[in-house]
Amino acid sequence: MTHRHQSTVRLGRVAGFTLLEVLVALVIVGTALAASLRAIGSLTQNSTDLRVAMMATWSAENRLMQIRLAREWPPLGKRSFECSQGDMPLRCDEEIIATPNPAFRRVQVSVLDSNGRRVLMLSQVVPNAI
């Protein structure tokens, strides 16, 4: 009696990922990367806006300090002038307004960016230096 040894090959499950699992993982990673890029873009824009606001504040404060130090009694009315800071083109609009007390005038300085958008406005009351 011959004993035949029959070998049966069992196909076992090989460890690994299916195509569907890989695609789902890629979608998740892609979504996370897109969100990260959006956040970085937002931070960059905020940084630019803060820089413009800081330069505009310096421009307006420079003009108001110039009036204070020179003890100017500015004439009533409006005027515009360039007030660039560094490489940033800015325009200042100055308005001198009478107050109820004739010994004082209110000075308002608005700073506009290169697109004509008002970045900020500062105001101070100036006494007559006579």
PDB file of C-alpha atoms in Angstrom:
ATOM      1  CA  MET A   1       0.000   0.000   0.000  1.00  0.00           C
ATOM      2  CA  THR A   2       1.465   3.120  -1.113  1.00  0.00           C
ATOM      3  CA  HIS A   3       0.699   6.033   0.844  1.00  0.00           C
ATOM      4  CA  ARG A   4       0.298   8.977  -1.229  1.00  0.00           C
ATOM      5  CA  HIS A   5       0.981  12.125   0.451  1.00  0.00           C
ATOM      6  CA  GLN A   6      -1.210  14.742  -1.011  1.00  0.00           C
ATOM      7  CA  SER A   7      -0.136  18.204  -0.257  1.00  0.00           C
ATOM      8  CA  THR A   8      -2.707  20.819  -0.416  1.00  0.00           C
ATOM      9  CA  VAL A   9      -1.658  24.370  -0.747  1.00  0.00           C
ATOM     10  CA  ARG A  10      -3.695  26.651   1.359  1.00  0.00           C
ATOM     11  CA  LEU A  11      -3.908  30.180   0.217  1.00  0.00           C
ATOM     12  CA  GLY A  12      -3.714  32.242   3.343  1.00  0.00           C
ATOM     13  CA  ARG A  13      -4.456  35.904   3.684  1.00  0.00           C
ATOM     14  CA  VAL A  14      -1.334  38.011   3.223  1.00  0.00           C
ATOM     15  CA  ALA A  15      -0.930  40.920   5.636  1.00  0.00           C
ATOM     16  CA  GLY A  16      -1.283  44.337   4.014  1.00  0.00           C
ATOM     17  CA  PHE A  17      -3.728  47.022   3.007  1.00  0.00           C
ATOM     18  CA  THR A  18      -6.394  46.923   0.368  1.00  0.00           C
ATOM     19  CA  LEU A  19      -6.582  49.504  -2.364  1.00  0.00           C
ATOM     20  CA  LEU A  20      -9.667  51.025  -0.752  1.00  0.00           C
ATOM     21  CA  GLU A  21      -7.880  51.478   2.584  1.00  0.00           C
ATOM     22  CA  VAL A  22      -4.942  53.154   0.867  1.00  0.00           C
ATOM     23  CA  LEU A  23      -7.253  55.542  -1.013  1.00  0.00           C
ATOM     24  CA  VAL A  24      -9.124  56.489   2.169  1.00  0.00           C
ATOM     25  CA  ALA A  25      -5.813  57.171   3.917  1.00  0.00           C
ATOM     26  CA  LEU A  26      -4.675  59.377   1.003  1.00  0.00           C
ATOM     27  CA  VAL A  27      -7.907  61.388   1.141  1.00  0.00           C
ATOM     28  CA  ILE A  28      -7.448  61.962   4.884  1.00  0.00           C
ATOM     29  CA  VAL A  29      -3.804  63.014   4.500  1.00  0.00           C
ATOM     30  CA  GLY A  30      -4.681  65.277   1.543  1.00  0.00           C
ATOM     31  CA  THR A  31      -7.445  66.996   3.530  1.00  0.00           C
ATOM     32  CA  ALA A  32      -5.080  67.590   6.456  1.00  0.00           C
ATOM     33  CA  LEU A  33      -2.416  69.065   4.161  1.00  0.00           C
ATOM     34  CA  ALA A  34      -4.963  71.355   2.474  1.00  0.00           C
ATOM     35  CA  ALA A  35      -6.119  72.617   5.882  1.00  0.00           C
ATOM     36  CA  SER A  36      -2.494  73.242   6.894  1.00  0.00           C
ATOM     37  CA  LEU A  37      -1.816  75.256   3.738  1.00  0.00           C
ATOM     38  CA  ARG A  38      -4.929  77.359   4.316  1.00  0.00           C
ATOM     39  CA  ALA A  39      -3.821  78.083   7.893  1.00  0.00           C
ATOM     40  CA  ILE A  40      -0.334  79.090   6.722  1.00  0.00           C
ATOM     41  CA  GLY A  41      -1.832  81.391   4.090  1.00  0.00           C
ATOM     42  CA  SER A  42      -4.035  83.008   6.720  1.00  0.00           C
ATOM     43  CA  LEU A  43      -1.060  83.584   9.024  1.00  0.00           C
ATOM     44  CA  THR A  44       0.884  85.186   6.180  1.00  0.00           C
ATOM     45  CA  GLN A  45      -1.996  87.562   5.395  1.00  0.00           C
ATOM     46  CA  ASN A  46      -2.379  88.470   9.084  1.00  0.00           C
ATOM     47  CA  SER A  47       1.333  89.219   9.268  1.00  0.00           C
ATOM     48  CA  THR A  48       1.079  91.557   6.269  1.00  0.00           C
ATOM     49  CA  ASP A  49      -1.967  93.330   7.737  1.00  0.00           C
ATOM     50  CA  LEU A  50      -0.183  93.819  11.062  1.00  0.00           C
ATOM     51  CA  ARG A  51       2.839  95.296   9.296  1.00  0.00           C
ATOM     52  CA  VAL A  52       0.645  97.764   7.379  1.00  0.00           C
ATOM     53  CA  ALA A  53      -1.190  98.744  10.579  1.00  0.00           C
ATOM     54  CA  MET A  54       2.092  99.288  12.429  1.00  0.00           C
ATOM     55  CA  MET A  55       3.534 101.461   9.639  1.00  0.00           C
ATOM     56  CA  ALA A  56       0.291 103.456   9.421  1.00  0.00           C
ATOM     57  CA  THR A  57       0.354 104.054  13.179  1.00  0.00           C
ATOM     58  CA  TRP A  58       3.915 105.337  12.952  1.00  0.00           C
ATOM     59  CA  SER A  59       2.963 107.707  10.124  1.00  0.00           C
ATOM     60  CA  ALA A  60      -0.022 109.173  11.972  1.00  0.00           C
ATOM     61  CA  GLU A  61       1.866 109.449  15.260  1.00  0.00           C
ATOM     62  CA  ASN A  62       4.764 111.183  13.474  1.00  0.00           C
ATOM     63  CA  ARG A  63       2.460 113.911  12.163  1.00  0.00           C
ATOM     64  CA  LEU A  64       0.673 114.379  15.489  1.00  0.00           C
ATOM     65  CA  MET A  65       3.998 114.553  17.320  1.00  0.00           C
ATOM     66  CA  GLN A  66       5.303 117.058  14.776  1.00  0.00           C
ATOM     67  CA  ILE A  67       2.333 119.335  15.545  1.00  0.00           C
ATOM     68  CA  ARG A  68       2.893 118.975  19.296  1.00  0.00           C
ATOM     69  CA  LEU A  69       6.652 119.582  19.202  1.00  0.00           C
ATOM     70  CA  ALA A  70       6.416 122.567  16.872  1.00  0.00           C
ATOM     71  CA  ARG A  71       3.521 123.959  18.933  1.00  0.00           C
ATOM     72  CA  GLU A  72       1.626 124.502  15.702  1.00  0.00           C
ATOM     73  CA  TRP A  73      -1.777 126.128  15.569  1.00  0.00           C
ATOM     74  CA  PRO A  74      -2.888 124.398  12.380  1.00  0.00           C
ATOM     75  CA  PRO A  75      -5.376 126.174  10.119  1.00  0.00           C
ATOM     76  CA  LEU A  76      -8.873 124.698   9.807  1.00  0.00           C
ATOM     77  CA  GLY A  77      -9.445 122.491   6.788  1.00  0.00           C
ATOM     78  CA  LYS A  78      -8.233 119.330   5.074  1.00  0.00           C
ATOM     79  CA  ARG A  79      -5.029 118.362   3.342  1.00  0.00           C
ATOM     80  CA  SER A  80      -3.383 115.209   2.030  1.00  0.00           C
ATOM     81  CA  PHE A  81       0.284 114.302   1.887  1.00  0.00           C
ATOM     82  CA  GLU A  82       2.525 111.305   1.335  1.00  0.00           C
ATOM     83  CA  CYS A  83       3.603 109.635   4.552  1.00  0.00           C
ATOM     84  CA  SER A  84       5.330 106.482   3.351  1.00  0.00           C
ATOM     85  CA  GLN A  85       7.246 104.346   5.795  1.00  0.00           C
ATOM     86  CA  GLY A  86      10.174 102.400   4.367  1.00  0.00           C
ATOM     87  CA  ASP A  87       9.089 100.664   1.182  1.00  0.00           C
ATOM     88  CA  MET A  88       5.375 100.952   2.032  1.00  0.00           C
ATOM     89  CA  PRO A  89       3.531 103.714   0.152  1.00  0.00           C
ATOM     90  CA  LEU A  90       1.008 105.423   2.433  1.00  0.00           C
ATOM     91  CA  ARG A  91      -1.052 108.610   2.173  1.00  0.00           C
ATOM     92  CA  CYS A  92      -2.155 110.703   5.146  1.00  0.00           C
ATOM     93  CA  ASP A  93      -5.342 112.771   5.135  1.00  0.00           C
ATOM     94  CA  GLU A  94      -5.300 115.441   7.816  1.00  0.00           C
ATOM     95  CA  GLU A  95      -8.421 117.279   8.935  1.00  0.00           C
ATOM     96  CA  ILE A  96      -8.390 120.179  11.384  1.00  0.00           C
ATOM     97  CA  ILE A  97     -11.746 120.732  13.079  1.00  0.00           C
ATOM     98  CA  ALA A  98     -12.860 123.543  15.378  1.00  0.00           C
ATOM     99  CA  THR A  99     -13.933 122.580  18.896  1.00  0.00           C
ATOM    100  CA  PRO A 100     -16.556 124.248  21.104  1.00  0.00           C
ATOM    101  CA  ASN A 101     -13.670 125.859  23.002  1.00  0.00           C
ATOM    102  CA  PRO A 102     -11.922 128.302  20.629  1.00  0.00           C
ATOM    103  CA  ALA A 103      -8.582 127.706  22.403  1.00  0.00           C
ATOM    104  CA  PHE A 104      -8.439 124.147  21.047  1.00  0.00           C
ATOM    105  CA  ARG A 105      -8.591 122.415  17.692  1.00  0.00           C
ATOM    106  CA  ARG A 106      -9.034 118.742  16.921  1.00  0.00           C
ATOM    107  CA  VAL A 107      -6.563 117.168  14.502  1.00  0.00           C
ATOM    108  CA  GLN A 108      -7.564 113.929  12.788  1.00  0.00           C
ATOM    109  CA  VAL A 109      -5.011 112.014  10.736  1.00  0.00           C
ATOM    110  CA  SER A 110      -6.277 109.150   8.569  1.00  0.00           C
ATOM    111  CA  VAL A 111      -3.744 106.845   6.919  1.00  0.00           C
ATOM    112  CA  LEU A 112      -4.643 105.145   3.640  1.00  0.00           C
ATOM    113  CA  ASP A 113      -2.819 102.289   1.935  1.00  0.00           C
ATOM    114  CA  SER A 114      -1.870 102.148  -1.757  1.00  0.00           C
ATOM    115  CA  ASN A 115      -5.407 100.929  -2.615  1.00  0.00           C
ATOM    116  CA  GLY A 116      -7.019 103.958  -0.948  1.00  0.00           C
ATOM    117  CA  ARG A 117      -8.351 101.844   1.945  1.00  0.00           C
ATOM    118  CA  ARG A 118      -8.246 103.590   5.324  1.00  0.00           C
ATOM    119  CA  VAL A 119      -5.963 101.641   7.617  1.00  0.00           C
ATOM    120  CA  LEU A 120      -6.413 103.763  10.718  1.00  0.00           C
ATOM    121  CA  MET A 121      -7.358 107.176  12.052  1.00  0.00           C
ATOM    122  CA  LEU A 122      -5.793 108.935  15.037  1.00  0.00           C
ATOM    123  CA  SER A 123      -7.075 112.103  16.638  1.00  0.00           C
ATOM    124  CA  GLN A 124      -5.751 114.599  19.162  1.00  0.00           C
ATOM    125  CA  VAL A 125      -6.740 117.962  20.569  1.00  0.00           C
ATOM    126  CA  VAL A 126      -4.226 120.768  20.084  1.00  0.00           C
ATOM    127  CA  PRO A 127      -4.118 123.837  22.349  1.00  0.00           C
ATOM    128  CA  ASN A 128      -3.424 127.300  21.004  1.00  0.00           C
ATOM    129  CA  ALA A 129       0.173 128.050  21.996  1.00  0.00           C
ATOM    130  CA  ILE A 130      -0.230 131.832  22.318  1.00  0.00           C
TER     131      ILE A 130
END
